[in-house]
PDB file of C-alpha atoms in Angstrom:
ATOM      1  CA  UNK T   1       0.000   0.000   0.000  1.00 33.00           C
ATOM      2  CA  UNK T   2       1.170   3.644  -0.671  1.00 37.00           C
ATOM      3  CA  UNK T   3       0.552   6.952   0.969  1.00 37.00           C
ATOM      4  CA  UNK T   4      -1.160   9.563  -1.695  1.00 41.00           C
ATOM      5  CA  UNK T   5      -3.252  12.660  -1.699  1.00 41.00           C
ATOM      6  CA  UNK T   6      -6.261  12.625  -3.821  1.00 47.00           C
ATOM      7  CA  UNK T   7      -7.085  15.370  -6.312  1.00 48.00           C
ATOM      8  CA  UNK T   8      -8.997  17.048  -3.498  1.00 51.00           C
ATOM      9  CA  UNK T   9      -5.880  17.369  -1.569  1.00 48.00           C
ATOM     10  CA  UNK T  10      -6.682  14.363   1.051  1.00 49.00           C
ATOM     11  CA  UNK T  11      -4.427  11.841   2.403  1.00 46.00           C
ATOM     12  CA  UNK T  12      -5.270   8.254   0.405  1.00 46.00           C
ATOM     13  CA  UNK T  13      -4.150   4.729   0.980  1.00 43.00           C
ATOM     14  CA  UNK T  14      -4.181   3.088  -2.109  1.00 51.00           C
ATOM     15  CA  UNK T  15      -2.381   0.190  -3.753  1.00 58.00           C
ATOM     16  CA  UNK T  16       0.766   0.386  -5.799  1.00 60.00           C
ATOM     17  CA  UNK T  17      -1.523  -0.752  -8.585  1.00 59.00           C
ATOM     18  CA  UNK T  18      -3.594   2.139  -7.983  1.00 63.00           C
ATOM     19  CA  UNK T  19      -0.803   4.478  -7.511  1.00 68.00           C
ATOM     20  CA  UNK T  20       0.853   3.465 -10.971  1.00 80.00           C
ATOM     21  CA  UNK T  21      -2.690   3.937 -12.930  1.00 81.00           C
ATOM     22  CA  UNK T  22      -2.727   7.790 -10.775  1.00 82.00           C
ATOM     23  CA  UNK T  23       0.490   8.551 -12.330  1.00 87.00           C
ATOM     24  CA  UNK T  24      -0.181   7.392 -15.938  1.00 90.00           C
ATOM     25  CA  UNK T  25      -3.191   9.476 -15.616  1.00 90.00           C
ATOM     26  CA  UNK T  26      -1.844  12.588 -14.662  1.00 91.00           C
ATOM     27  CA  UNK T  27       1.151  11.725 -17.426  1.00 92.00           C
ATOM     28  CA  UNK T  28      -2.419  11.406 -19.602  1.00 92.00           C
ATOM     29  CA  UNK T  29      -3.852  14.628 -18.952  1.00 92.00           C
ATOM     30  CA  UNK T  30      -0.643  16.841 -19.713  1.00 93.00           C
ATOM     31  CA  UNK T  31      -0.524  15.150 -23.238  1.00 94.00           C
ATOM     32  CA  UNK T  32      -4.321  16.045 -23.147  1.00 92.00           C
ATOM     33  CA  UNK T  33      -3.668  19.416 -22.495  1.00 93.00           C
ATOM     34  CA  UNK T  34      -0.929  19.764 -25.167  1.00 95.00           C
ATOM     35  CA  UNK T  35      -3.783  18.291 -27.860  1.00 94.00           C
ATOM     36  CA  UNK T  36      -1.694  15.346 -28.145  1.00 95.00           C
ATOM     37  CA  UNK T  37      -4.567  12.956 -27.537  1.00 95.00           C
ATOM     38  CA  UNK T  38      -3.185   9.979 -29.629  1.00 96.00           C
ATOM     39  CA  UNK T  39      -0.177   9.397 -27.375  1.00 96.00           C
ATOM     40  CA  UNK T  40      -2.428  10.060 -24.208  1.00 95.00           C
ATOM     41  CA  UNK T  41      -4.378   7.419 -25.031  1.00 96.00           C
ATOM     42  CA  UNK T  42      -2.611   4.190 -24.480  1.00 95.00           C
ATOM     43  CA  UNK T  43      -1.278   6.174 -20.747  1.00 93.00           C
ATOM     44  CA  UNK T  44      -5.391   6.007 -20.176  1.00 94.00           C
ATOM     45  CA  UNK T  45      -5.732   3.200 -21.595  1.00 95.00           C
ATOM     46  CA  UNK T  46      -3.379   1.465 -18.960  1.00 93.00           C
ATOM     47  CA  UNK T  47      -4.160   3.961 -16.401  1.00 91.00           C
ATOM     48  CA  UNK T  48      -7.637   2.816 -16.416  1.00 92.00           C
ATOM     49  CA  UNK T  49      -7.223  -1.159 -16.453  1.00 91.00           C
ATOM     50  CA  UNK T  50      -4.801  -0.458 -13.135  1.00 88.00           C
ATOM     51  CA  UNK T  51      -7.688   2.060 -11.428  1.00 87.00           C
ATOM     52  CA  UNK T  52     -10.439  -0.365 -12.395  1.00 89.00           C
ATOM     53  CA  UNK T  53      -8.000  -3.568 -10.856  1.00 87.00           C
ATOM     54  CA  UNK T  54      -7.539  -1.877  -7.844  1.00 83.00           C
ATOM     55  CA  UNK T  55     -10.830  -0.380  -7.127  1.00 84.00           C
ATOM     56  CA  UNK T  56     -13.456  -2.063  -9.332  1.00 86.00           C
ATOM     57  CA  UNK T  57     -14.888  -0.199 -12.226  1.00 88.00           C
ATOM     58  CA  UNK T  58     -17.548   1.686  -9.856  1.00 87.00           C
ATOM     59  CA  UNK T  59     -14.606   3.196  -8.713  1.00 87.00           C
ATOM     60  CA  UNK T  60     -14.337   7.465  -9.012  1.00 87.00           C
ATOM     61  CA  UNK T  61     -11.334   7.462 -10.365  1.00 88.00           C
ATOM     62  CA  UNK T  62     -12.136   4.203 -13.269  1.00 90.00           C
ATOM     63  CA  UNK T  63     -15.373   6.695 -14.069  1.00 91.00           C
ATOM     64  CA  UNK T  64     -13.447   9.480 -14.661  1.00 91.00           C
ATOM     65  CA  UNK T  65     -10.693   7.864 -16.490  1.00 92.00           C
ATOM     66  CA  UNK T  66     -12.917   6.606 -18.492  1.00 94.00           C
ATOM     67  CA  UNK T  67     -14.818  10.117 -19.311  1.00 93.00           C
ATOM     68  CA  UNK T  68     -10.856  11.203 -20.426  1.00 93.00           C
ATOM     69  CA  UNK T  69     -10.492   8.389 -22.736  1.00 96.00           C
ATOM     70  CA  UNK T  70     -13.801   9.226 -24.616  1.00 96.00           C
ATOM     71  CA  UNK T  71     -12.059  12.710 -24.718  1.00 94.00           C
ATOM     72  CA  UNK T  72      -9.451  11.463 -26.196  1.00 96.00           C
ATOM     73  CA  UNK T  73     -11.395   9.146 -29.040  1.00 97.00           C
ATOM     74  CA  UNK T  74     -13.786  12.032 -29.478  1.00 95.00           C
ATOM     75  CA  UNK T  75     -10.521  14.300 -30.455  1.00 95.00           C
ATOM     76  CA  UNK T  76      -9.814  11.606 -32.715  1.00 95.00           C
ATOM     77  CA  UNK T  77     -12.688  11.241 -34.126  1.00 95.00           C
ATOM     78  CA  UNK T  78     -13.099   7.608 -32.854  1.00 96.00           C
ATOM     79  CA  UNK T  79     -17.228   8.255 -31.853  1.00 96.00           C
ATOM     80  CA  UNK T  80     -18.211   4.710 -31.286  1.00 97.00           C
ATOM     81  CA  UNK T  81     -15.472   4.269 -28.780  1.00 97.00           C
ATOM     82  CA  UNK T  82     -16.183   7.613 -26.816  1.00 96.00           C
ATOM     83  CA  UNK T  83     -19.741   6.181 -26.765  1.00 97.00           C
ATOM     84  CA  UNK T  84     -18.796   2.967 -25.099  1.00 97.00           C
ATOM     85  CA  UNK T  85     -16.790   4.456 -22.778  1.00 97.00           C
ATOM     86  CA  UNK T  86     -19.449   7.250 -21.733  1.00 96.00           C
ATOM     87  CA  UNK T  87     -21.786   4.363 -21.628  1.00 96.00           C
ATOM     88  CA  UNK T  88     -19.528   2.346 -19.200  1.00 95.00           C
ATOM     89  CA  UNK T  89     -19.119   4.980 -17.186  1.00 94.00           C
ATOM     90  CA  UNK T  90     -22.727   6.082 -16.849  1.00 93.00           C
ATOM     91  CA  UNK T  91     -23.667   2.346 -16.418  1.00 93.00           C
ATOM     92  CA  UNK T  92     -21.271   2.345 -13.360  1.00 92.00           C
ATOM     93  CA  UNK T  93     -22.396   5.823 -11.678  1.00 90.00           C
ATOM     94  CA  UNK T  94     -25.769   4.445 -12.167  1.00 89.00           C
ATOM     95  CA  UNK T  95     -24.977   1.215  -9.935  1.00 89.00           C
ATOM     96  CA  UNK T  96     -23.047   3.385  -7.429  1.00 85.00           C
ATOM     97  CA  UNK T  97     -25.684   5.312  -6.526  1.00 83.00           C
ATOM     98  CA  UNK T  98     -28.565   2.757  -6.934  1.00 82.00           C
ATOM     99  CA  UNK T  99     -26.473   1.205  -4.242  1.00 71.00           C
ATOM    100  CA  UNK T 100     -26.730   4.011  -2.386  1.00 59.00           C
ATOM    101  CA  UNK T 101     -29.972   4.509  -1.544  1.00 47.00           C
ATOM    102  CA  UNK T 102     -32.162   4.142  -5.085  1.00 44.00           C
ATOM    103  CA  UNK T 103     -33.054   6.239  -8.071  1.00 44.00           C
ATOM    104  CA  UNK T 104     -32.979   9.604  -5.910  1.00 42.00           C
ATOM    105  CA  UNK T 105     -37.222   9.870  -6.296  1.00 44.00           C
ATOM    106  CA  UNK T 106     -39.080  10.109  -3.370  1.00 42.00           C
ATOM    107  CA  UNK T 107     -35.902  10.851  -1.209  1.00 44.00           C
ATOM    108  CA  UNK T 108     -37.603  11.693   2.539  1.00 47.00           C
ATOM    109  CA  UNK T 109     -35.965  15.243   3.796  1.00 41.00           C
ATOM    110  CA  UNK T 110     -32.092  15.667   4.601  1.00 48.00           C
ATOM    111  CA  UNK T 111     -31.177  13.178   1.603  1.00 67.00           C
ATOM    112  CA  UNK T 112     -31.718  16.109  -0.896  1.00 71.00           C
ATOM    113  CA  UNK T 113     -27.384  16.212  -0.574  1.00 79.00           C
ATOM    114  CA  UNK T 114     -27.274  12.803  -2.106  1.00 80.00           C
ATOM    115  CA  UNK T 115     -29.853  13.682  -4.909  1.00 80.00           C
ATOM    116  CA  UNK T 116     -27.414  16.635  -5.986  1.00 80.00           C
ATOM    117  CA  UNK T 117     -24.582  14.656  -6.123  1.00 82.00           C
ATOM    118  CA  UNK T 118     -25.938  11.883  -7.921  1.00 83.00           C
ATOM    119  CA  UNK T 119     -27.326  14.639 -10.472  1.00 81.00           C
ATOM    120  CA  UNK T 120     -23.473  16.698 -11.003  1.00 82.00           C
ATOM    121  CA  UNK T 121     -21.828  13.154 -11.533  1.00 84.00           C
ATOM    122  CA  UNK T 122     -24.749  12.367 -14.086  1.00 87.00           C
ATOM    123  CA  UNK T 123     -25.193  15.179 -15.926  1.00 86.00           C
ATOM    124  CA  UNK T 124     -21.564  16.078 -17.561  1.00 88.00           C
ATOM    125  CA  UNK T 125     -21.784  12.003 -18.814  1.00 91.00           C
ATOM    126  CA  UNK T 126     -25.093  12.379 -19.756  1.00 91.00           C
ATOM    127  CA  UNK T 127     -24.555  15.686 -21.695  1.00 90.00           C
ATOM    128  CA  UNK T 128     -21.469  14.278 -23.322  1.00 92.00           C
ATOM    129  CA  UNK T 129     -23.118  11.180 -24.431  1.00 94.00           C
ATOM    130  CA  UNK T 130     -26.221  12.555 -26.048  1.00 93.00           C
ATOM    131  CA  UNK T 131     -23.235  15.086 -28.218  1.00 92.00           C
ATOM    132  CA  UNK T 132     -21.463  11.939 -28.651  1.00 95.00           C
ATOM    133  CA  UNK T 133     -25.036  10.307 -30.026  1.00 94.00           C
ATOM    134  CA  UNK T 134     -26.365  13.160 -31.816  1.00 92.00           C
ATOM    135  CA  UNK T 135     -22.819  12.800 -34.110  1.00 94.00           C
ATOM    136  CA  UNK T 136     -23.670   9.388 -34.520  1.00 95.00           C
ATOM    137  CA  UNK T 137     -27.088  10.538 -35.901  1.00 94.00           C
ATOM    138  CA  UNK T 138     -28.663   8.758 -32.873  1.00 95.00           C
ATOM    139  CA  UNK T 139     -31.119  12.152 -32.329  1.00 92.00           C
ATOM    140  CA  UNK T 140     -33.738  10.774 -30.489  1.00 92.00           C
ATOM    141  CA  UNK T 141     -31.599   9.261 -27.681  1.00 92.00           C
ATOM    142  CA  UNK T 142     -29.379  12.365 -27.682  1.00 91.00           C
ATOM    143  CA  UNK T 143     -32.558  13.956 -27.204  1.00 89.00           C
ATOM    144  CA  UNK T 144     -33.895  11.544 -24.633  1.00 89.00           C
ATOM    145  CA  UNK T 145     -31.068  12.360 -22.600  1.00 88.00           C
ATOM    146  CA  UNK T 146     -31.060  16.185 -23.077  1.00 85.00           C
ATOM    147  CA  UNK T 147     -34.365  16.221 -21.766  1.00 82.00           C
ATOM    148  CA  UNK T 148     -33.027  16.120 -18.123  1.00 69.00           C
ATOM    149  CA  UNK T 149     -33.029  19.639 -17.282  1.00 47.00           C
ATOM    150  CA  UNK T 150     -30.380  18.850 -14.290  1.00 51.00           C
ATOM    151  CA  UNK T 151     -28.263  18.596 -17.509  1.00 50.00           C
ATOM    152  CA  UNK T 152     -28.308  21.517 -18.743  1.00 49.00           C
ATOM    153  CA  UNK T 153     -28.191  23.470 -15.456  1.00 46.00           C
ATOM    154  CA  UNK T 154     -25.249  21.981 -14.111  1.00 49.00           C
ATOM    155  CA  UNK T 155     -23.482  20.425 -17.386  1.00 46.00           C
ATOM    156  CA  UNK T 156     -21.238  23.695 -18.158  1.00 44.00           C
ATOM    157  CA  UNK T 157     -20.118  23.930 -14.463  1.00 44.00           C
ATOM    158  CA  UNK T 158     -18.915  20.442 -13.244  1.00 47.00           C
ATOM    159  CA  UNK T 159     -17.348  19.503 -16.363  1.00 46.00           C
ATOM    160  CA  UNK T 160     -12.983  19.669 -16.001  1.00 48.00           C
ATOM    161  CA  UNK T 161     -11.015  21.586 -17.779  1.00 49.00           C
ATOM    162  CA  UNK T 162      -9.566  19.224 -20.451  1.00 48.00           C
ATOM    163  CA  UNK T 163      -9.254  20.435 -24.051  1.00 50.00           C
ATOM    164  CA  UNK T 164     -11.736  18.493 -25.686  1.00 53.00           C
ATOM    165  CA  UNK T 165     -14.437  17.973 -23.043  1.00 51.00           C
ATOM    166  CA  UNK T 166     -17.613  18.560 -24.599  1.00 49.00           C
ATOM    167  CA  UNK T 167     -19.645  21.618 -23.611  1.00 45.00           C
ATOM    168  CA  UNK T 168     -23.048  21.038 -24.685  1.00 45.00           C
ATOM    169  CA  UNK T 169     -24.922  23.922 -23.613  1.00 41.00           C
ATOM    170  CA  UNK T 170     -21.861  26.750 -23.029  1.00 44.00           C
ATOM    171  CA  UNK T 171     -21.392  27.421 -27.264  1.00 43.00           C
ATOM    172  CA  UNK T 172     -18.589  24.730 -28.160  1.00 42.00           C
TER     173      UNK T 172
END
């Protein structure tokens, strides 16, 4: 096990496993930022398989890795791969919070915390998804998932700032 700080600036224990995928990540996300998304991609690529070993693919950081990878195929203009990987990681977010207490309907008072973060980890995959979709002519699920207005309230604001991240509903 290794001693880390997370991206919030909190002590971690995590395994070396872990530790190796954080650092191909970060090496990830400087290529990322330089627009060199071809050679950032196999760093993600075995970034993510080390995340999702150590922690499952539930995992923050596998969901996240996985929303830079479809960065990176969407820069490349590798859409069906950005899809699956958007899907994967909305597929997981889903089960992490359906394990945490349901849907986030009918949520008695005091849970309303819970509801909002299950909505701001949604809505940037969602939003990127449907752009993802609606290039793949797939309008009416695009649509389907554009619907959600917690999208478009909070899909500007909680996405990072990674050159290539799509921005749905802020003009890019």
């Amino acid at each position: 096990l290794y001693f880390g700080v997370s991206t919030r600036g909190k002590a971690i224990i995590c395994s070396a496993s872990e530790e190796d995928g954080r650092v191909l990540w970060a090496r990830a996300r400087l290529l990322c930022r330089e627009g060199l998304f071809q050679e950032a991609e196999p760093l993600l690529r075995k970034a993510l398989q080390r995340v999702t070993s150590a922690g499952g693919p539930r995992h923050p950081a596998a969901v996240a890795l996985r929303n830079d990878l479809a960065v990176a195929f969407c820069r490349q203009g590798k859409l069906p791969e950005a899809e699956r990987q958007y899907r994967t990681s909305l597929s997981a977010l889903l089960d992490r919070f359906s394990g945490e207490g349901g849907d986030g309907e009918g949520e008695e008072a005091g849970d309303g915390d819970r509801a909002r973060q299950r909505a701001l980890a949604l809505a940037p995959v969602k939003g990127n998804l449907a752009n993802v979709l609606a290039e793949l002519g797939q309008w009416q699920e695009a649509a389907a998932l554009i619907e959600d207005t917690s999208i478009r309230e909070s899909s500007a604001a909680c996405l990072p700032d990674l050159p290539g991240h799509i921005r749905p509903w802020a003009g890019n």
